[in-house]
Amino acid sequence: MSRSPSQPPLSSPSLSSLAAPPLTSGSIQLDDPRLLSPLRWDAVHSELQLIDQLKLPHEEIWHTYGEHLGVAEAIRTMIVRGAPAIGIAAAYGVALGALRGAPLSDVIATLRATRPTAKNLFWALSRMQSAAEQARVDGRPLFEALLQEAQAIHRQDIEMCLRIGEFGAPLLPAGTVLTHCNAGGLATGGYGTAIGVIRSALSQGTMLRVFADETRPYLQGARLTAYEFVRLGVPVTLLTEGMAGFLMARGEIQSVIVGADRIAANGDVANKIGTYTLAVLAQTHGIPMYVAAPRSTLDLDLASGREIPIEERSPDEVLSIGSLRIAPRGASARHPAFDVTPATLVTAIITDVGVARPPYHDSLARLVRG
Ligand code: MRU
C-alpha cells in the first residue's frame, strides 16, 4: 500500500487514547469518560442537557431542557442529531413531558413530528409508550418509570454500539477507511456505530488511516467526525465528497463504513445524503461498503427502501453555510437530507447481534429473531 506524502501515518493503539483501557460491552456507566455522549441527565434539577452540535467544534455549549417542547425543537433544529441520539433525546423528552404533567399522547405526537427518517426515534417513542402503559398497570409514578426507561434506552444504545464494534472490527482491512457524515459518539449514546467500529478496530491493533467526508450541507464530517477523532488522538483527513472517486481510483481507500437512519427488510439503507454515491463508487472500485447500525435502526415492516420517508429540509440550509450566504439571491436549491442505498451495493450490515450478509431479507430476519 503506497502512501503519498500528504497522508497521515496509519494509526496504532499506542498512538491514541484508545489504548487506555479499551471499552468493551458489559456494564457501562453513562458518564464513562471514554464515551463522547451528546446528552446527560441532571438528576439534581431533573433536566436534560444536550451539547449544541451546531456550535461544535468551535464552542462546547450545553443547553438545558426542562420540558418536552424544547427537546422537540432541539431535535428539529439538529442541536441533537444522529439516529440513535435523536431516539434517546426523545425518550428523555417523554419523561420531561410526564414530569410537567403534559398529556402523554400530545408529548409523543410532538416528538414524533420532529424528523421523519430515523427509525430510532419511532422505536424509542414506542418503548416509552409501552413503559407508560406498564407503569399504570403497576401503579408506579409515571415520571419515575419513564425516566428509568429513557436511561435504559441510553445505556442499551451504548451497549449495542460496543457490540457493533466487536462484530465489525475484524471486517475492516488495514489501510484507509472512509466514513461519511457523523456516526460517532455524538450521533449515539456515546460510542458510535461506524466510528465505533473504527475505534474497536484500532483498539484491536488494526492499522488504519481515517478519511472523513465533510458532508454538505451541515458539515457533520468536517465539524463532528473530525472533532471526535482529534479528541481520540486518531489522525483524520478531511475530504470533500467529490474527492472520493479520484482517491478510490488511485488505490488510496480500502473500505467505506457508514451508519444508517433506517434499514428496510430487503437491506436497503437510508443514510445521510451522499451515501448512495459512495456506495456506487465503492462497488465500481471493488471496495467493501459496510453499514453499521443497532437493531433500533431496522424497520423490517418496510419491504424496501422505497417506503422509507426521506426528510426534505429547507433549501436555505444549502444556499448558505451557517449564517453565510454562498449562492446568489435568485438561485434555488434542493435539500433531501438522506438517500437510499440499494442493498445490492452493501457488502454487509453490522448490527449488535451479528453481521448480516446478502440476501438481507433472510439474514436480517434471522438476526432479529435471534
Ligand atoms: O441529519 P443527521 O445529522 O441526523 O444525519 C445523521 C446520519 O445520517 C448518520 O449517518 C446516521 O444517523 C447514523 S448515526 C449513528
Coordinates of C-alpha atoms and ligand atoms in Angstrom, one line a residue:
M1 CA 0.0 0.0 0.0
S2 CA 1.7 3.2 -1.1
R3 CA 1.5 6.4 1.0
S4 CA 1.6 9.8 -0.6
P5 CA 3.5 12.5 1.3
S6 CA 0.3 14.3 2.3
Q7 CA -1.2 11.3 4.1
P8 CA -1.0 11.0 7.8
P9 CA 0.5 7.9 9.3
L10 CA -1.5 4.7 9.9
S11 CA -2.8 4.8 13.5
S12 CA -2.0 2.1 16.0
P13 CA -3.5 1.9 19.5
S14 CA -0.3 3.1 21.1
L15 CA -0.6 6.4 19.3
S16 CA -4.0 7.1 20.7
S17 CA -6.0 7.4 23.9
L18 CA -7.9 4.3 22.7
A19 CA -5.3 2.1 24.3
A20 CA -6.1 3.1 27.8
P21 CA -8.1 0.8 28.6
P22 CA -10.4 0.0 25.6
L23 CA -14.1 0.0 26.2
T24 CA -15.9 -3.3 25.9
S25 CA -19.5 -4.4 26.2
G26 CA -20.6 -5.3 29.7
S27 CA -21.8 -3.0 32.4
I28 CA -21.2 0.6 31.3
Q29 CA -21.7 3.9 33.1
L30 CA -23.4 6.7 31.2
D31 CA -20.7 9.1 32.4
D32 CA -17.7 7.0 31.4
P33 CA -15.0 9.5 30.3
R34 CA -14.1 7.3 27.4
L35 CA -17.5 8.0 25.8
L36 CA -18.5 11.1 23.9
S37 CA -22.1 11.4 24.8
P38 CA -24.2 14.3 23.3
L39 CA -26.7 14.1 26.2
R40 CA -26.6 13.9 30.0
W41 CA -29.3 13.8 32.7
D42 CA -29.1 16.3 35.5
A43 CA -30.6 14.4 38.4
V44 CA -30.5 17.3 40.8
H45 CA -32.6 19.6 38.7
S46 CA -34.5 16.9 36.7
E47 CA -33.3 18.3 33.4
L48 CA -31.8 17.0 30.2
Q49 CA -28.6 18.6 28.9
L50 CA -27.6 18.5 25.2
I51 CA -24.4 19.6 23.7
D52 CA -25.1 22.0 20.8
Q53 CA -23.9 20.1 17.7
L54 CA -24.5 23.2 15.6
K55 CA -21.8 25.0 17.5
L56 CA -19.2 22.2 17.6
P57 CA -16.2 22.1 17.2
H58 CA -15.5 25.7 18.0
E59 CA -17.7 26.0 21.1
E60 CA -18.7 23.3 23.5
I61 CA -22.1 24.6 24.8
W62 CA -24.5 22.6 26.8
H63 CA -28.2 23.6 26.7
T64 CA -30.6 22.6 29.5
Y65 CA -34.2 21.3 28.9
G66 CA -36.9 21.1 31.5
E67 CA -39.8 20.2 29.2
H68 CA -40.5 18.2 26.1
L69 CA -41.2 21.2 23.7
G70 CA -37.6 22.3 24.0
V71 CA -36.3 18.8 23.3
A72 CA -38.5 18.5 20.2
E73 CA -37.2 21.9 18.9
A74 CA -33.6 20.7 19.6
I75 CA -34.2 17.6 17.5
R76 CA -35.8 19.6 14.7
T77 CA -33.1 22.2 14.5
M78 CA -30.3 19.5 14.9
I79 CA -28.8 20.7 18.1
V80 CA -29.0 17.0 18.7
R81 CA -28.8 14.7 15.6
G82 CA -27.8 11.2 14.5
A83 CA -30.4 8.5 14.5
P84 CA -29.8 6.8 17.9
A85 CA -29.1 10.2 19.7
I86 CA -32.5 11.5 18.4
G87 CA -34.2 8.5 19.8
I88 CA -32.5 8.8 23.2
A89 CA -33.2 12.6 23.4
A90 CA -36.9 12.0 22.5
A91 CA -37.1 9.3 25.3
Y92 CA -35.9 11.8 27.9
G93 CA -38.3 14.3 26.3
V94 CA -41.2 12.0 27.1
A95 CA -40.1 11.7 30.7
L96 CA -39.9 15.5 30.9
G97 CA -43.4 15.8 29.5
A98 CA -44.7 13.5 32.2
L99 CA -42.8 15.5 34.9
R100 CA -44.6 18.7 33.7
G101 CA -48.0 16.9 33.6
A102 CA -48.5 17.2 29.8
P103 CA -50.8 14.7 28.2
L104 CA -48.6 11.8 27.1
S105 CA -50.3 11.4 23.7
D106 CA -49.5 15.1 22.9
V107 CA -46.0 14.8 24.1
I108 CA -45.4 11.7 21.9
A109 CA -47.1 13.3 18.9
T110 CA -45.0 16.4 19.2
L111 CA -41.7 14.4 19.4
R112 CA -42.8 12.1 16.5
A113 CA -43.3 15.1 14.2
T114 CA -39.7 16.3 14.5
R115 CA -37.7 14.3 12.0
P116 CA -39.2 11.6 9.7
T117 CA -36.4 9.3 8.6
A118 CA -34.6 7.9 11.6
K119 CA -36.4 4.7 12.7
N120 CA -34.7 5.0 16.2
L121 CA -37.0 8.0 17.0
F122 CA -40.2 6.0 16.5
W123 CA -38.6 2.9 18.1
A124 CA -37.7 4.9 21.3
L125 CA -41.1 6.6 21.4
S126 CA -42.9 3.3 21.1
R127 CA -40.8 1.9 24.0
M128 CA -41.7 5.0 26.1
Q129 CA -45.4 4.5 25.3
S130 CA -45.2 0.8 26.5
A131 CA -43.3 1.9 29.6
A132 CA -46.1 4.4 30.4
E133 CA -48.8 1.7 30.0
Q134 CA -46.8 -0.7 32.2
A135 CA -46.4 2.0 34.9
R136 CA -50.2 2.5 35.0
V137 CA -50.7 -1.2 35.4
D138 CA -48.1 -1.4 38.1
G139 CA -49.4 1.7 39.9
R140 CA -45.9 3.2 39.6
P141 CA -45.2 7.0 39.5
L142 CA -45.2 7.8 35.8
F143 CA -42.2 10.2 35.7
E144 CA -40.0 7.8 37.7
A145 CA -40.9 4.9 35.4
L146 CA -40.3 6.9 32.2
L147 CA -37.0 8.3 33.4
Q148 CA -35.8 4.8 34.2
E149 CA -36.9 3.7 30.7
A150 CA -35.1 6.7 29.0
Q151 CA -31.9 5.9 30.9
A152 CA -32.2 2.2 29.9
I153 CA -32.6 3.2 26.2
H154 CA -29.5 5.4 26.6
R155 CA -27.4 2.7 28.3
Q156 CA -28.6 0.0 25.9
D157 CA -27.6 2.1 22.9
I158 CA -24.0 2.3 24.2
E159 CA -24.0 -1.4 24.8
M160 CA -25.3 -2.1 21.3
C161 CA -22.7 0.2 19.8
L162 CA -19.9 -1.6 21.7
R163 CA -21.2 -4.9 20.3
I164 CA -21.4 -3.5 16.8
G165 CA -17.7 -2.5 17.3
E166 CA -16.8 -6.0 18.4
F167 CA -18.6 -7.6 15.4
G168 CA -17.4 -5.0 12.9
A169 CA -13.7 -4.6 13.9
P170 CA -12.4 -7.8 12.2
L171 CA -14.0 -6.8 8.9
L172 CA -12.0 -3.6 8.4
P173 CA -8.9 -4.2 6.3
A174 CA -5.7 -2.4 7.2
G175 CA -5.3 0.8 5.2
T176 CA -7.6 3.7 4.8
V177 CA -11.2 3.7 5.8
L178 CA -13.6 6.4 4.6
T179 CA -16.6 7.4 6.7
H180 CA -19.4 9.8 5.8
C181 CA -21.5 12.2 8.0
N182 CA -21.1 11.5 11.7
A183 CA -21.9 8.1 13.1
G184 CA -19.9 8.5 16.2
G185 CA -20.4 9.1 19.9
L186 CA -22.2 12.4 19.2
A187 CA -24.8 10.6 17.0
T188 CA -25.5 8.0 19.6
G189 CA -25.4 7.4 23.3
G190 CA -21.7 8.0 23.3
Y191 CA -19.7 5.3 21.4
G192 CA -20.9 5.4 17.8
T193 CA -21.8 2.9 15.1
A194 CA -19.5 3.4 12.1
I195 CA -17.0 5.3 14.2
G196 CA -17.4 2.8 17.0
V197 CA -16.3 0.0 14.6
I198 CA -13.2 2.1 13.6
R199 CA -12.5 2.7 17.4
S200 CA -12.8 -1.0 18.1
A201 CA -10.6 -2.0 15.1
L202 CA -7.9 0.5 16.3
S203 CA -8.2 -0.9 19.8
Q204 CA -7.6 -4.4 18.4
G205 CA -4.5 -3.3 16.6
T206 CA -5.7 -2.9 13.0
M207 CA -3.5 -0.3 11.3
L208 CA -5.9 2.3 10.0
R209 CA -5.9 5.7 8.4
V210 CA -9.2 7.6 8.6
F211 CA -10.7 9.7 5.8
A212 CA -13.9 11.7 6.7
D213 CA -16.2 13.3 4.1
E214 CA -17.1 16.9 5.0
T215 CA -20.8 16.1 4.4
R216 CA -22.6 19.1 3.0
P217 CA -24.7 21.0 3.9
Y218 CA -24.4 20.5 7.7
L219 CA -20.7 19.5 7.6
Q220 CA -21.2 16.7 10.2
G221 CA -17.9 15.2 8.9
A222 CA -15.8 18.3 8.9
R223 CA -17.2 19.5 12.2
L224 CA -18.2 16.5 14.3
T225 CA -16.4 13.4 12.9
A226 CA -13.1 15.3 12.7
Y227 CA -13.7 16.6 16.3
E228 CA -14.3 13.1 17.6
F229 CA -11.1 11.7 16.0
V230 CA -9.0 14.6 17.1
R231 CA -10.3 14.1 20.7
L232 CA -9.5 10.4 20.4
G233 CA -5.9 11.2 19.3
V234 CA -6.5 9.4 15.9
P235 CA -5.2 11.2 12.8
V236 CA -8.1 12.1 10.5
T237 CA -8.0 13.5 7.0
L238 CA -10.9 15.5 5.7
L239 CA -12.3 15.1 2.1
T240 CA -14.9 17.0 0.2
E241 CA -17.5 14.5 -1.1
G242 CA -16.3 14.9 -4.7
M243 CA -12.8 13.6 -3.9
A244 CA -13.8 10.0 -3.0
G245 CA -13.9 8.6 -6.6
F246 CA -10.5 10.0 -7.5
L247 CA -8.9 8.7 -4.4
M248 CA -10.5 5.2 -4.7
A249 CA -9.3 5.0 -8.3
R250 CA -5.8 5.8 -7.0
G251 CA -6.0 2.9 -4.5
E252 CA -6.0 5.3 -1.6
I253 CA -9.2 3.9 0.1
Q254 CA -9.5 0.3 1.2
S255 CA -13.0 0.4 2.8
V256 CA -16.1 2.5 3.4
I257 CA -18.1 2.4 6.6
V258 CA -21.3 4.4 7.4
G259 CA -24.1 4.5 9.9
A260 CA -27.8 4.3 9.0
D261 CA -31.1 6.1 9.8
R262 CA -33.4 3.3 8.7
I263 CA -32.8 -0.1 7.1
A264 CA -35.7 -1.9 5.3
A265 CA -36.3 -5.7 5.3
N266 CA -34.5 -6.2 2.0
G267 CA -31.4 -4.4 3.3
D268 CA -31.9 -1.1 1.5
V269 CA -30.3 1.6 3.7
A270 CA -31.3 5.2 4.3
N271 CA -28.4 7.3 5.5
K272 CA -27.1 10.8 5.1
I273 CA -27.3 12.2 1.5
G274 CA -24.2 11.2 -0.4
T275 CA -24.0 7.7 1.0
Y276 CA -25.6 6.2 -2.2
T277 CA -22.9 8.0 -4.3
L278 CA -20.2 6.5 -2.2
A279 CA -21.7 3.0 -2.5
V280 CA -21.7 3.2 -6.3
L281 CA -18.1 4.4 -6.2
A282 CA -17.1 1.6 -3.8
Q283 CA -18.7 -1.1 -6.0
T284 CA -17.0 0.3 -9.1
H285 CA -13.6 0.2 -7.4
G286 CA -14.1 -3.2 -5.7
I287 CA -14.0 -1.7 -2.2
P288 CA -16.2 -3.1 0.6
M289 CA -19.1 -0.9 1.7
Y290 CA -20.1 -1.6 5.3
V291 CA -23.2 -0.2 7.2
A292 CA -23.1 -0.3 11.0
A293 CA -26.4 0.1 12.9
P294 CA -28.2 -1.2 16.0
R295 CA -31.4 -3.2 15.9
S296 CA -33.3 0.1 16.7
T297 CA -32.5 1.2 13.2
L298 CA -34.0 -1.8 11.5
D299 CA -37.5 -1.4 10.1
L300 CA -38.4 -4.9 8.9
D301 CA -42.0 -3.9 8.4
L302 CA -40.9 -2.0 5.3
A303 CA -40.3 -4.2 2.3
S304 CA -37.8 -1.9 0.6
G305 CA -36.1 1.5 0.8
R306 CA -38.8 2.9 -1.5
E307 CA -41.1 3.0 1.6
I308 CA -38.6 4.9 3.8
P309 CA -39.8 8.5 4.4
I310 CA -37.0 10.9 3.3
E311 CA -36.7 14.2 5.1
E312 CA -36.6 17.3 2.8
R313 CA -35.1 20.2 4.7
S314 CA -35.1 23.9 3.9
P315 CA -33.2 24.8 0.7
D316 CA -31.8 27.8 2.8
E317 CA -29.5 25.3 4.5
V318 CA -27.9 24.6 1.1
L319 CA -27.8 28.1 -0.1
S320 CA -25.9 29.2 3.0
I321 CA -23.2 27.8 5.2
G322 CA -24.4 28.7 8.7
S323 CA -25.2 32.4 8.5
L324 CA -23.1 33.0 5.4
R325 CA -25.0 33.1 2.1
I326 CA -22.9 31.4 -0.6
A327 CA -25.3 31.4 -3.6
P328 CA -26.7 34.5 -5.3
R329 CA -30.1 35.7 -4.5
G330 CA -32.5 34.2 -7.1
A331 CA -30.8 30.7 -7.1
S332 CA -32.8 27.9 -5.7
A333 CA -31.7 24.6 -4.1
R334 CA -32.8 21.1 -3.2
H335 CA -32.2 19.6 0.2
P336 CA -33.1 15.9 0.6
A337 CA -31.3 15.1 3.9
F338 CA -30.9 11.4 3.2
D339 CA -30.7 9.0 0.3
V340 CA -31.3 5.3 -0.1
T341 CA -28.5 2.9 -0.9
P342 CA -29.8 -0.3 -2.6
A343 CA -29.0 -3.5 -0.7
T344 CA -27.1 -4.7 -3.8
L345 CA -24.4 -2.2 -3.1
V346 CA -23.9 -3.1 0.6
T347 CA -21.2 -5.6 1.4
A348 CA -22.5 -6.3 5.0
I349 CA -24.7 -4.8 7.7
I350 CA -23.0 -4.9 11.1
T351 CA -25.6 -5.0 13.9
D352 CA -25.3 -5.5 17.7
V353 CA -26.4 -9.1 17.2
G354 CA -24.1 -10.1 14.4
V355 CA -23.2 -9.4 10.8
A356 CA -25.8 -9.7 8.1
R357 CA -24.8 -10.6 4.5
P358 CA -26.9 -10.7 1.3
P359 CA -29.6 -11.8 0.8
Y360 CA -30.6 -9.4 3.6
H361 CA -34.2 -10.4 3.7
D362 CA -33.2 -13.7 5.3
S363 CA -30.1 -12.6 7.2
L364 CA -31.7 -9.6 8.9
A365 CA -34.8 -11.5 9.9
R366 CA -32.6 -14.3 11.3
L367 CA -30.5 -11.9 13.3
V368 CA -33.6 -10.1 14.8
R369 CA -35.3 -13.4 15.6
G370 CA -32.2 -14.4 17.5
Ligands
MRU1 O1 -29.1 14.6 9.7 P1 -28.3 13.8 10.7 O2 -27.0 14.5 11.1 O3 -29.2 13.5 11.9 O4 -27.9 12.5 10.0 C1 -27.1 11.6 10.6 C2 -26.7 10.4 9.8 O5 -27.1 10.3 8.6 C3 -25.9 9.4 10.4 O6 -25.1 8.8 9.4 C4 -26.9 8.3 10.9 O7 -27.8 8.9 11.8 C5 -26.2 7.3 11.6 S1 -25.9 7.7 13.3 C6 -25.0 6.6 14.2

